[in-house]
Amino acid sequence: MGSGWAPAADALGEPVAEVPFADLPGFAPPAVAGHGGKVRVVRTDGGRHLLVFLGRTHLYEGVGVEKVVHGIRTAAEAGVRTVVLTNAAGGLRPETQHVGDPVLISDHINMTGANPLTGTRFLDLTEVYSKRLRALVHEVDPTIAEGVYVAFRGPTYETPAEIRMLRTLGGDLIGMSTVLEAIAAREAGMEVLGISLVTNPAAGLSDEPLNHEEVLEVGRATAARMGGLLAKVVDRL
Ligand code: HPA
């Protein structure tokens, strides 16, 4: 669950157990003291068990790419076969996107300069974000749009010139997460679904400056809709 998505987690089902990342080996210490993430085991109404990661490690924290993908690799070792990655993103197409809308990630452009794989691991990325899972989301919500997610390392937001560049390159969404986790999940053979919540028009596309509080606020305001969407999707996986 990315920024702004934590409130949606409550809609997924009955919490069975909760463990702080700090009590699990290999996870990065919390970026903000007292605000460590945790992993929650949830039983859905349909009787499925989910591992819900509340919080993630970002590349901009400077603790290395292995920490960024540690949750994904842990889930893979635990037997998880399907990963749903969520994030908050700036919208690169305000002509058609609205703040508060979910957008299905159809593909990504990794501009972080990092990769969780090293060496001669020439992994195919032709279909990182599963067509099968996207079709399933369209059954649940036919109105949901698809888009290409671009990741920058951050932690700065982008300049308006960078945003103009990304629009030219074919990006639809901009954020600071998800792509490295998606690559690690594909390496582990998991099926991946990615959903962005558009929390703001990207830098320079509106008159407003960007701030993190606005990102979290959009998440709170849309929690019921996003939680409902996720709950319906996971029971059809
Ligand atoms: N840029 C990068 N990351 C973000 C944005 C943005 O505009 N909004 C939410 N996360």
Tab-separated table of C-alpha atoms and ligand atoms in Angstrom:
chain	number	residue	atom	x	y	z
A	1	MET	CA	0.000	0.000	0.000
A	2	GLY	CA	1.587	3.245	-1.150
A	3	SER	CA	1.160	6.783	0.147
A	4	GLY	CA	-2.467	7.555	0.618
A	5	TRP	CA	-3.552	3.914	0.383
A	6	ALA	CA	-3.237	2.838	4.033
A	7	PRO	CA	-6.820	3.892	4.908
A	8	ALA	CA	-8.083	1.632	2.107
A	9	ALA	CA	-6.479	-1.408	3.773
A	10	ASP	CA	-9.223	-1.595	6.365
A	11	ALA	CA	-11.734	-2.538	3.658
A	12	LEU	CA	-9.852	-5.698	2.684
A	13	GLY	CA	-11.132	-7.960	5.424
A	14	GLU	CA	-10.546	-9.212	8.934
A	15	PRO	CA	-7.020	-8.603	10.344
A	16	VAL	CA	-5.656	-11.900	11.676
A	17	ALA	CA	-2.182	-10.759	12.749
A	18	GLU	CA	0.047	-7.714	12.536
A	19	VAL	CA	3.848	-7.568	12.778
A	20	PRO	CA	5.978	-4.383	12.680
A	21	PHE	CA	8.660	-4.454	9.963
A	22	ALA	CA	11.142	-3.703	12.774
A	23	ASP	CA	10.462	-7.197	14.200
A	24	LEU	CA	11.193	-8.915	10.880
A	25	PRO	CA	14.703	-9.569	9.544
A	26	GLY	CA	16.050	-7.600	6.611
A	27	PHE	CA	13.563	-4.722	6.513
A	28	ALA	CA	14.907	-1.164	6.570
A	29	PRO	CA	14.443	0.777	9.808
A	30	PRO	CA	11.584	3.295	9.584
A	31	ALA	CA	12.434	6.499	7.689
A	32	VAL	CA	10.551	8.534	10.291
A	33	ALA	CA	10.988	7.486	13.935
A	34	GLY	CA	7.784	6.066	15.342
A	35	HIS	CA	6.239	5.654	11.909
A	36	GLY	CA	7.505	2.202	11.053
A	37	GLY	CA	5.414	0.202	8.676
A	38	LYS	CA	3.937	-3.175	9.417
A	39	VAL	CA	2.687	-6.237	7.676
A	40	ARG	CA	-0.854	-7.359	8.332
A	41	VAL	CA	-2.336	-10.751	7.613
A	42	VAL	CA	-5.927	-10.316	6.478
A	43	ARG	CA	-8.638	-12.889	5.851
A	44	THR	CA	-11.001	-11.695	3.119
A	45	ASP	CA	-14.748	-12.251	3.136
A	46	GLY	CA	-14.131	-14.863	0.447
A	47	GLY	CA	-11.764	-16.762	2.750
A	48	ARG	CA	-8.479	-15.743	1.091
A	49	HIS	CA	-5.412	-14.782	3.074
A	50	LEU	CA	-3.536	-11.601	2.135
A	51	LEU	CA	-0.225	-10.206	3.292
A	52	VAL	CA	-0.837	-6.464	3.413
A	53	PHE	CA	2.305	-4.331	3.603
A	54	LEU	CA	1.395	-1.036	5.255
A	55	GLY	CA	4.241	1.195	4.142
A	56	ARG	CA	7.220	0.571	1.863
A	57	THR	CA	10.873	1.497	1.574
A	58	HIS	CA	11.688	3.974	-1.185
A	59	LEU	CA	14.936	4.313	-3.132
A	60	TYR	CA	15.210	7.951	-2.029
A	61	GLU	CA	15.685	6.800	1.574
A	62	GLY	CA	19.213	5.859	0.523
A	63	VAL	CA	19.314	2.379	2.095
A	64	GLY	CA	19.792	0.569	-1.191
A	65	VAL	CA	17.676	-1.226	-3.724
A	66	GLU	CA	17.705	-4.553	-1.807
A	67	LYS	CA	15.759	-2.935	1.029
A	68	VAL	CA	13.267	-1.482	-1.461
A	69	VAL	CA	12.361	-4.950	-2.764
A	70	HIS	CA	12.792	-6.911	0.478
A	71	GLY	CA	9.047	-7.039	1.146
A	72	ILE	CA	8.394	-8.449	-2.324
A	73	ARG	CA	11.065	-11.113	-1.968
A	74	THR	CA	9.807	-11.991	1.512
A	75	ALA	CA	6.282	-12.387	0.170
A	76	ALA	CA	7.559	-14.585	-2.662
A	77	GLU	CA	9.377	-16.834	-0.188
A	78	ALA	CA	6.184	-17.013	1.880
A	79	GLY	CA	4.388	-18.461	-1.137
A	80	VAL	CA	2.602	-15.357	-2.441
A	81	ARG	CA	1.839	-15.718	-6.163
A	82	THR	CA	0.131	-12.392	-6.948
A	83	VAL	CA	1.245	-8.893	-6.012
A	84	VAL	CA	-0.905	-5.778	-6.052
A	85	LEU	CA	1.285	-2.658	-5.954
A	86	THR	CA	-0.429	0.615	-5.150
A	87	ASN	CA	0.947	4.140	-5.131
A	88	ALA	CA	0.122	7.808	-5.234
A	89	ALA	CA	1.100	9.539	-8.452
A	90	GLY	CA	1.106	12.875	-10.164
A	91	GLY	CA	-1.037	12.942	-13.286
A	92	LEU	CA	0.785	13.782	-16.520
A	93	ARG	CA	-2.511	14.009	-18.482
A	94	PRO	CA	-4.800	16.395	-16.590
A	95	GLU	CA	-6.842	16.723	-19.819
A	96	THR	CA	-8.296	13.282	-19.065
A	97	GLN	CA	-7.265	12.431	-15.489
A	98	HIS	CA	-8.953	13.670	-12.339
A	99	VAL	CA	-7.500	13.913	-8.841
A	100	GLY	CA	-8.888	11.004	-6.824
A	101	ASP	CA	-9.144	8.630	-9.783
A	102	PRO	CA	-7.441	5.239	-9.759
A	103	VAL	CA	-5.438	4.400	-12.913
A	104	LEU	CA	-4.296	0.888	-13.817
A	105	ILE	CA	-0.600	0.728	-14.620
A	106	SER	CA	-0.232	-0.766	-18.101
A	107	ASP	CA	3.558	-0.457	-18.271
A	108	HIS	CA	6.377	1.547	-16.732
A	109	ILE	CA	9.420	3.655	-17.553
A	110	ASN	CA	12.140	3.151	-14.966
A	111	MET	CA	14.040	6.432	-14.662
A	112	THR	CA	15.423	5.685	-11.180
A	113	GLY	CA	18.767	4.540	-12.585
A	114	ALA	CA	18.488	1.501	-10.301
A	115	ASN	CA	17.548	-2.138	-10.805
A	116	PRO	CA	17.035	-4.871	-8.206
A	117	LEU	CA	18.773	-7.391	-10.473
A	118	THR	CA	22.496	-7.510	-11.088
A	119	GLY	CA	24.664	-9.564	-13.375
A	120	THR	CA	23.562	-11.451	-16.444
A	121	ARG	CA	19.915	-11.676	-15.420
A	122	PHE	CA	18.249	-10.657	-18.708
A	123	LEU	CA	14.669	-10.797	-17.465
A	124	ASP	CA	11.874	-10.294	-20.004
A	125	LEU	CA	9.739	-7.241	-19.121
A	126	THR	CA	7.348	-7.401	-22.060
A	127	GLU	CA	4.352	-7.803	-19.766
A	128	VAL	CA	5.299	-6.653	-16.270
A	129	TYR	CA	1.706	-5.728	-15.401
A	130	SER	CA	-0.475	-8.743	-16.103
A	131	LYS	CA	-3.064	-8.365	-18.863
A	132	ARG	CA	-5.160	-11.026	-17.152
A	133	LEU	CA	-5.296	-9.061	-13.891
A	134	ARG	CA	-6.021	-5.789	-15.691
A	135	ALA	CA	-8.933	-7.410	-17.509
A	136	LEU	CA	-10.233	-8.610	-14.157
A	137	VAL	CA	-10.128	-5.056	-12.749
A	138	HIS	CA	-11.996	-3.801	-15.833
A	139	GLU	CA	-14.736	-6.330	-15.050
A	140	VAL	CA	-15.038	-4.859	-11.550
A	141	ASP	CA	-14.794	-1.221	-12.728
A	142	PRO	CA	-15.216	-0.641	-16.487
A	143	THR	CA	-14.547	3.107	-16.062
A	144	ILE	CA	-10.962	2.736	-14.856
A	145	ALA	CA	-8.285	4.097	-17.241
A	146	GLU	CA	-4.834	2.642	-17.925
A	147	GLY	CA	-1.542	4.492	-18.083
A	148	VAL	CA	2.236	4.285	-18.207
A	149	TYR	CA	3.873	4.945	-14.828
A	150	VAL	CA	7.217	6.737	-14.776
A	151	ALA	CA	9.416	6.464	-11.689
A	152	PHE	CA	11.975	9.031	-10.650
A	153	ARG	CA	14.182	8.418	-7.634
A	154	GLY	CA	12.988	11.501	-5.745
A	155	PRO	CA	12.703	12.711	-3.023
A	156	THR	CA	12.273	16.034	-4.812
A	157	TYR	CA	9.172	16.444	-6.901
A	158	GLU	CA	9.860	17.020	-10.577
A	159	THR	CA	10.526	20.284	-12.380
A	160	PRO	CA	7.985	21.456	-14.976
A	161	ALA	CA	10.648	20.846	-17.664
A	162	GLU	CA	11.014	17.225	-16.519
A	163	ILE	CA	7.240	16.814	-16.646
A	164	ARG	CA	7.129	18.150	-20.220
A	165	MET	CA	9.851	15.635	-21.100
A	166	LEU	CA	7.928	12.735	-19.530
A	167	ARG	CA	4.750	13.639	-21.424
A	168	THR	CA	6.758	13.567	-24.669
A	169	LEU	CA	8.229	10.186	-23.705
A	170	GLY	CA	4.786	8.637	-23.347
A	171	GLY	CA	4.335	8.712	-19.579
A	172	ASP	CA	0.889	9.150	-18.005
A	173	LEU	CA	1.751	9.023	-14.284
A	174	ILE	CA	4.782	10.091	-12.252
A	175	GLY	CA	5.891	8.748	-8.882
A	176	MET	CA	8.814	7.511	-6.790
A	177	SER	CA	8.078	3.833	-6.235
A	178	THR	CA	6.626	0.607	-7.669
A	179	VAL	CA	8.895	-0.107	-10.655
A	180	LEU	CA	11.693	-1.792	-8.685
A	181	GLU	CA	9.199	-3.887	-6.731
A	182	ALA	CA	7.440	-4.867	-9.960
A	183	ILE	CA	10.744	-6.030	-11.474
A	184	ALA	CA	11.618	-8.053	-8.354
A	185	ALA	CA	8.147	-9.603	-8.367
A	186	ARG	CA	8.488	-10.631	-12.020
A	187	GLU	CA	11.903	-12.106	-11.281
A	188	ALA	CA	10.267	-14.195	-8.554
A	189	GLY	CA	7.624	-15.338	-11.062
A	190	MET	CA	4.745	-13.508	-9.428
A	191	GLU	CA	1.843	-11.961	-11.353
A	192	VAL	CA	1.729	-8.177	-10.883
A	193	LEU	CA	-1.092	-5.662	-10.793
A	194	GLY	CA	-0.302	-1.963	-10.312
A	195	ILE	CA	-2.767	0.768	-9.416
A	196	SER	CA	-1.961	4.472	-9.065
A	197	LEU	CA	-4.135	6.954	-7.255
A	198	VAL	CA	-3.869	10.325	-9.004
A	199	THR	CA	-3.305	12.779	-6.159
A	200	ASN	CA	-2.278	15.897	-8.101
A	201	PRO	CA	-1.615	17.251	-11.576
A	202	ALA	CA	2.166	16.883	-12.088
A	203	ALA	CA	4.462	19.878	-11.533
A	204	GLY	CA	3.740	22.820	-13.787
A	205	LEU	CA	0.435	21.418	-15.052
A	206	SER	CA	-1.556	23.443	-12.508
A	207	ASP	CA	-0.874	26.691	-10.683
A	208	GLU	CA	-0.445	24.901	-7.347
A	209	PRO	CA	2.861	23.878	-5.706
A	210	LEU	CA	3.087	20.171	-4.737
A	211	ASN	CA	3.078	18.847	-1.192
A	212	HIS	CA	2.934	15.474	0.544
A	213	GLU	CA	0.029	16.446	2.802
A	214	GLU	CA	-2.195	16.875	-0.254
A	215	VAL	CA	-1.179	13.377	-1.405
A	216	LEU	CA	-2.225	11.853	1.934
A	217	GLU	CA	-5.449	13.876	2.004
A	218	VAL	CA	-6.566	12.546	-1.391
A	219	GLY	CA	-5.864	9.053	-0.058
A	220	ARG	CA	-8.062	9.620	2.983
A	221	ALA	CA	-10.841	11.095	0.858
A	222	THR	CA	-10.879	8.136	-1.563
A	223	ALA	CA	-10.173	5.325	0.927
A	224	ALA	CA	-13.635	3.784	0.721
A	225	ARG	CA	-13.628	3.669	-3.089
A	226	MET	CA	-10.069	2.313	-3.341
A	227	GLY	CA	-10.639	-0.210	-0.559
A	228	GLY	CA	-13.856	-1.391	-2.204
A	229	LEU	CA	-12.101	-1.773	-5.547
A	230	LEU	CA	-9.215	-3.759	-4.045
A	231	ALA	CA	-11.524	-5.983	-2.004
A	232	LYS	CA	-13.553	-6.910	-5.089
A	233	VAL	CA	-10.412	-7.533	-7.127
A	234	VAL	CA	-8.621	-9.761	-4.601
A	235	ASP	CA	-11.611	-12.020	-4.218
A	236	ARG	CA	-11.569	-12.671	-7.991
A	237	LEU	CA	-7.837	-13.386	-8.293
B	1	HPA	N1	5.503	13.359	-8.415
B	1	HPA	C1	6.151	12.321	-7.837
B	1	HPA	N2	5.599	11.535	-6.921
B	1	HPA	C2	4.327	11.789	-6.565
B	1	HPA	C3	3.590	12.844	-7.132
B	1	HPA	C4	4.212	13.671	-8.104
B	1	HPA	O1	3.618	14.626	-8.649
B	1	HPA	N3	2.361	12.816	-6.542
B	1	HPA	C5	2.363	11.779	-5.686
B	1	HPA	N4	3.544	11.144	-5.684
